[in-house]
Short mmCIF file of C-alpha atoms in Angstrom, two decimals:
data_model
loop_
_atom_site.label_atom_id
_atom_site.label_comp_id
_atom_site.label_asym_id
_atom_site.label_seq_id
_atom_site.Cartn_x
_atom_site.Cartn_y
_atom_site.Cartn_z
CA UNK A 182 148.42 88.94 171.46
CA UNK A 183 145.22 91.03 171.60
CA UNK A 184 141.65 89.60 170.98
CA UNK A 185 141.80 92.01 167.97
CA UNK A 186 144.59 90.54 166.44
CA UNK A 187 143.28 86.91 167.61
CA UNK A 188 139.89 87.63 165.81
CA UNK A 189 141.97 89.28 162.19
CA UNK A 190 144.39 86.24 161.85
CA UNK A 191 141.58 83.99 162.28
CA UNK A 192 139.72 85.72 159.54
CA UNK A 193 142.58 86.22 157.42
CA UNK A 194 143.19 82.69 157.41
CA UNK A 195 139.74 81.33 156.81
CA UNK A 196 140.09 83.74 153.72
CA UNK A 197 142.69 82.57 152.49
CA UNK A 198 141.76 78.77 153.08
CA UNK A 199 138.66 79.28 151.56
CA UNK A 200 140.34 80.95 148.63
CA UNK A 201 142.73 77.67 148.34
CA UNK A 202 139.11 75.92 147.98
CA UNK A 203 137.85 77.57 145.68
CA UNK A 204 141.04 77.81 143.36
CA UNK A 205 141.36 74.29 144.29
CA UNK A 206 137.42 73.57 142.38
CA UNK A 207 137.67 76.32 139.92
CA UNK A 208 137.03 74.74 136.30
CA UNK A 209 139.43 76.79 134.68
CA UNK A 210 142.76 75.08 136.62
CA UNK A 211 140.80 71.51 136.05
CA UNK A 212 143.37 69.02 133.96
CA UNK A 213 142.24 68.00 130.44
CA UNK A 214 141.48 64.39 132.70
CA UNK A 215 139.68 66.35 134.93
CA UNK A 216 137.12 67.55 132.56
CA UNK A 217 136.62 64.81 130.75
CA UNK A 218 135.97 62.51 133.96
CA UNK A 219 133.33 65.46 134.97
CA UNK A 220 132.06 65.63 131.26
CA UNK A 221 131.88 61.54 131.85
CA UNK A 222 129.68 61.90 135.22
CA UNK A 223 127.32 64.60 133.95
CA UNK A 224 126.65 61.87 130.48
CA UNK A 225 125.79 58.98 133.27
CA UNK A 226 123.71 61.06 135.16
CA UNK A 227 121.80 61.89 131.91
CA UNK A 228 122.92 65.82 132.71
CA UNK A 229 123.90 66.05 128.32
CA UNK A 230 124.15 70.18 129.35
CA UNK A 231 126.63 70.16 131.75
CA UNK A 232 128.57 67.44 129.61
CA UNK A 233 128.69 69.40 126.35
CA UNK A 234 130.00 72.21 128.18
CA UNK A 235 132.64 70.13 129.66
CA UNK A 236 133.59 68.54 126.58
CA UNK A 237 133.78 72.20 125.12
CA UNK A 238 135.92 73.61 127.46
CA UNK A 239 138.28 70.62 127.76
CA UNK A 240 138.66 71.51 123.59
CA UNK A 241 138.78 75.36 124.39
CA UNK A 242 141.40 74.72 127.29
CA UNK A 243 143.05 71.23 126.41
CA UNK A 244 142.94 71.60 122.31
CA UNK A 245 145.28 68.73 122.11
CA UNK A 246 145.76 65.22 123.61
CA UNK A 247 144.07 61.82 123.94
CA UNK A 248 141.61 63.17 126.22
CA UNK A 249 141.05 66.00 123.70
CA UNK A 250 140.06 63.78 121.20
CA UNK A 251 138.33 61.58 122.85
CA UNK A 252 136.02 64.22 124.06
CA UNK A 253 135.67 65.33 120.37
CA UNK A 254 133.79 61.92 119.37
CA UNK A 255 131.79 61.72 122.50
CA UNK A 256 130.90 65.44 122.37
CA UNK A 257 128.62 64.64 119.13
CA UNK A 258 126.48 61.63 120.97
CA UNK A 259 125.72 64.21 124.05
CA UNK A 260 124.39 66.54 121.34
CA UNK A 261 122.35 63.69 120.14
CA UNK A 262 121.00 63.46 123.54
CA UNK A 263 120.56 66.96 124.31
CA UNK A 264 118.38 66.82 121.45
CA UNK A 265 120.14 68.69 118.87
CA UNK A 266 121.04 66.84 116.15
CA UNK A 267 122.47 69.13 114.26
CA UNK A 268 124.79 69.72 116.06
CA UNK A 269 125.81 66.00 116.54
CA UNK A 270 125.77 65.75 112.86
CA UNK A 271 128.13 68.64 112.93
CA UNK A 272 130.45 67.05 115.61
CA UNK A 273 130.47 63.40 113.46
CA UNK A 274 131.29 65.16 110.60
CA UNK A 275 134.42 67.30 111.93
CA UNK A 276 135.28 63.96 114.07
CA UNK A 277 135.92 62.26 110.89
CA UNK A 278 137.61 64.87 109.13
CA UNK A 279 140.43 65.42 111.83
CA UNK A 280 140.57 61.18 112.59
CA UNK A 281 139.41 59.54 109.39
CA UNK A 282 141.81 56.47 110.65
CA UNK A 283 140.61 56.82 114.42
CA UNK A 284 139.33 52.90 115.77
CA UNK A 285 136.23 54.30 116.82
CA UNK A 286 135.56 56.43 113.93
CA UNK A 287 132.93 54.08 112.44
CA UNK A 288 130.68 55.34 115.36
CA UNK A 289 130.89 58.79 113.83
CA UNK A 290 129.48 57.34 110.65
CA UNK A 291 126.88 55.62 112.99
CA UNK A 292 125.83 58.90 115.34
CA UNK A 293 125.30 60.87 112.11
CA UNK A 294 122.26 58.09 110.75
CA UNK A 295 121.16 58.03 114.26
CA UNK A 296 121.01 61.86 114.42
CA UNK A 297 119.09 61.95 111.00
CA UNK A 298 116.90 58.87 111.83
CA UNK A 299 115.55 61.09 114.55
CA UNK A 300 115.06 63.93 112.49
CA UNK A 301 112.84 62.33 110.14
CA UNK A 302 110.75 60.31 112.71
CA UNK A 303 109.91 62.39 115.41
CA UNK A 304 108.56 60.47 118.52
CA UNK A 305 106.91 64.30 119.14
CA UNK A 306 104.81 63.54 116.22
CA UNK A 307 103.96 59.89 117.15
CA UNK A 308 102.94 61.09 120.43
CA UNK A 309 100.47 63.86 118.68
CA UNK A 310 99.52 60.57 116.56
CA UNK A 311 100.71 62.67 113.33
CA UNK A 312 101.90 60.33 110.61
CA UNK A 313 105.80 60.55 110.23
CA UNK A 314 105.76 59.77 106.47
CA UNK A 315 103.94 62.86 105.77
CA UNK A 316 106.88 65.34 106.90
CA UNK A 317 109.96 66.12 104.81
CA UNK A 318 111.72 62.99 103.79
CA UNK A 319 114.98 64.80 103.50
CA UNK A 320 116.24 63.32 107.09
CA UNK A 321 115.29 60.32 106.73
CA UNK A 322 117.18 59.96 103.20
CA UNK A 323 120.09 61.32 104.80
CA UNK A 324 119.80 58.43 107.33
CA UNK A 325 119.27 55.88 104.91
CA UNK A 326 123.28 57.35 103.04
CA UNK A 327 124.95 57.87 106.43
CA UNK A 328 123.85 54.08 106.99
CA UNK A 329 125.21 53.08 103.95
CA UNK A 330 128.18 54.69 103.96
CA UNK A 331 128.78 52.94 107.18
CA UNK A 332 127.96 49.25 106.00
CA UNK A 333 129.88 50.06 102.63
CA UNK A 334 133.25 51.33 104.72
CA UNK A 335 132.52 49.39 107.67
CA UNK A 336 131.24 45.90 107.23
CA UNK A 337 132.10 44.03 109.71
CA UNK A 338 131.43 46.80 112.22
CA UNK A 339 129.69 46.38 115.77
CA UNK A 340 126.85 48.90 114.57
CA UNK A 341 126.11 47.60 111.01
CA UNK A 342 123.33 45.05 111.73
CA UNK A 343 121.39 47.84 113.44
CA UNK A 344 122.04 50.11 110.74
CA UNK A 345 121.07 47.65 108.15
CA UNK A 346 117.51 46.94 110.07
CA UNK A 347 117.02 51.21 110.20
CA UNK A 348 117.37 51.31 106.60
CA UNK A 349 115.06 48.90 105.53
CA UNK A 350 112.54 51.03 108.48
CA UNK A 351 113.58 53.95 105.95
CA UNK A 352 113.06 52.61 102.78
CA UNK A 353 109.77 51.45 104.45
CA UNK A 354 109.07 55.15 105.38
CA UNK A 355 110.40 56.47 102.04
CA UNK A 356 107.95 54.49 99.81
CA UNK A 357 104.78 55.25 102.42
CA UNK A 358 106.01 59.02 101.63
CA UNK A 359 105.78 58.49 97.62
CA UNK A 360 102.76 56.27 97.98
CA UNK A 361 101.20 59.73 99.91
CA UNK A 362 102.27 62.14 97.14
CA UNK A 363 100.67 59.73 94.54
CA UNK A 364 97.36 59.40 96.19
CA UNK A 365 97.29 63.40 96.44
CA UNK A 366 97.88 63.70 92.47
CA UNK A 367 95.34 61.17 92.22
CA UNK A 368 92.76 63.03 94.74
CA UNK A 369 93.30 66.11 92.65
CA UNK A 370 92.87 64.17 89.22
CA UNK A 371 96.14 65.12 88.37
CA UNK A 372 96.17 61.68 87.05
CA UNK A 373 99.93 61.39 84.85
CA UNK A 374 101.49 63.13 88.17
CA UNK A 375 100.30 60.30 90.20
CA UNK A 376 100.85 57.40 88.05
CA UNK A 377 104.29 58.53 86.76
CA UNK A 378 104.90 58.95 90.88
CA UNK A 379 103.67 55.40 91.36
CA UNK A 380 106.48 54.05 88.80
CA UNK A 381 109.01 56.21 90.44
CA UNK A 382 108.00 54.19 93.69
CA UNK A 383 107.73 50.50 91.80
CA UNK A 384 111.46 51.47 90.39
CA UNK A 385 112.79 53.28 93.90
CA UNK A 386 111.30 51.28 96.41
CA UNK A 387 110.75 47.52 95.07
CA UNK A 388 109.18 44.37 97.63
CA UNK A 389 108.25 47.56 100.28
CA UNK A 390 104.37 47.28 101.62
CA UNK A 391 103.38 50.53 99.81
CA UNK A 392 103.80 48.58 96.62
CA UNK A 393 100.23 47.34 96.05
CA UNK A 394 98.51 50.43 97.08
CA UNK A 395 101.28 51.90 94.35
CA UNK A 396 99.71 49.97 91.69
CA UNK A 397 96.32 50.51 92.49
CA UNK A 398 97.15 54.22 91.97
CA UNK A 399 98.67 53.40 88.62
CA UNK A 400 95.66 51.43 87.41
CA UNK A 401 93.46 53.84 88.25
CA UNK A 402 95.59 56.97 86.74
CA UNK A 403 95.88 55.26 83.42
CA UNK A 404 91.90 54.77 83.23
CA UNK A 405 91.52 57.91 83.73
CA UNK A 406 94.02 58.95 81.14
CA UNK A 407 92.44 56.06 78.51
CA UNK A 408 95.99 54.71 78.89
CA UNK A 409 93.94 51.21 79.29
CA UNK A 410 96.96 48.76 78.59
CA UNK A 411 99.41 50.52 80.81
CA UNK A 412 96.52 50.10 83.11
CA UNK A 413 95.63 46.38 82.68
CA UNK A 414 99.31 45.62 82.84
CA UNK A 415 99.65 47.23 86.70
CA UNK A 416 96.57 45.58 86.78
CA UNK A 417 98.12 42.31 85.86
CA UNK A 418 101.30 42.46 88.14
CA UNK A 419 99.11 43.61 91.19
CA UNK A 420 96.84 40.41 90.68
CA UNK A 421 99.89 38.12 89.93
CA UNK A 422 102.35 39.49 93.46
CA UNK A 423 99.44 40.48 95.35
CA UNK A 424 96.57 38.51 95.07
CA UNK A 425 95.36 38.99 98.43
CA UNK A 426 95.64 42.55 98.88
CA UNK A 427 93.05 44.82 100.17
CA UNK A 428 94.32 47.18 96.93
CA UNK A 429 92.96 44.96 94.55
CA UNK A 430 90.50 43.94 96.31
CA UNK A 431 89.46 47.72 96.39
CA UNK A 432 90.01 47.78 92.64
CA UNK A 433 87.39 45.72 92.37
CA UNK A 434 84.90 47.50 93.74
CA UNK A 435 85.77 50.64 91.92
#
């Protein structure tokens, strides 16, 4: 045989073995197990990317099977990690459509107040020092229902003591947002809009810590109004619940 033909056959055949390779590693001949075992290493590796496009494909390629659904639940929390809750809300939400009797759908419930949780308190802002309870409460009420409807479906699950300790953080957060839009009526001597929005928080939120500043804006909203018994009875309850609180004691140097 001539060198020629020595040196073609030798090429042809590293062609065609590197060919076999790369067929061999090509994501489009990968197994439904295959993907999700990748999808799996890119989520430990913190890579939440590479796993959401994993988990995508196995659904684009593999739209039915265990895997398939599998992938379908976890696909939402690396969304969640990725940062993009919306997204993972999205996921949760068509998760428990398709497998409303699935074992582990109670952690779609969960992801979706997680998801919200983080929309309303931004660790962005609390690293720029901005106050959370200033932004849009929407999220965080959102949270505080997905939580709910968790504990109320779910009682006994694995995630509902955590989910009962983020809502009272939220009902916390809720009130301080209130107890902001009443002190800006009240700055702006828009006096009936900031005591009727202290009620609204006495009624809403009751035994929160924005309480007592909540009174002291209703006391001082109904003096200005003349509405002097509606005032001396907030007066009344702050001095009876919170006798020690830098509200009243504020009062009293008004």
């Amino acid at each position: 045989m001539s060198l020629r033909k020595i040196i073609s056959l030798f090429t042809l055949t590293t062609l065609l073995l590197a060919g076999c390779a790369t067929t061999k590693d090509d994501p489009s001949t990968w197994t439904a197990q295959r993907y999700y075992e990748e999808a799996q290493k890119a989520m430990k590796s913190s890579d939440y990317q590479t796993a959401v496009k994993h988990f995508e494909d196995l659904e684009v390629r593999h739209p039915f099977g265990p895997y398939t659904e599998q992938a379908q639940l976890e696909i939402g929390y690396a969304y969640y990690k990725f940062d993009e809750p919306e997204s993972a809300i999205a996921a949760a939400d068509r998760f428990i459509k398709l497998y409303p009797r699935h074992k582990n759908v109670e952690y779609a419930y969960y992801l979706k107040g997680l998801a919200n949780f983080d929309r309303g308190l931004s660790s962005f802002d609390l690293f720029l020092g901005l106050d959370p309870t200033t932004r849009d409460p929407k999220p965080a009420r959102e949270a505080f229902r997905n939580f709910a409807d968790l504990i109320q479906q779910f009682p006994n699950s694995r995630y509902a003591d955590d989910a009962r300790q983020r809502m009272i953080h939220l009902r916390n957060h809720l009130a301080q947002y209130e107890l902001h839009v009443a002190d800006y009526y009240l700055r702006r001597q828009a006096y009936l809009a900031a005591a009727n929005r202290g009620k609204y928080l006495l009624e809403t939120y009751p035994q929160t810590p924005a309480i007592p500043q909540a009174l002291s804006i209703m006391v001082q909203a109904y003096r200005q109004l003349q509405l002097n018994d509606l005032a001396n009875d907030a007066l009344d309850v702050l001095k009876l619940n919170y006798p020690d609180s830098p509200a009243l004691k504020a009062l009293n140097n008004v």
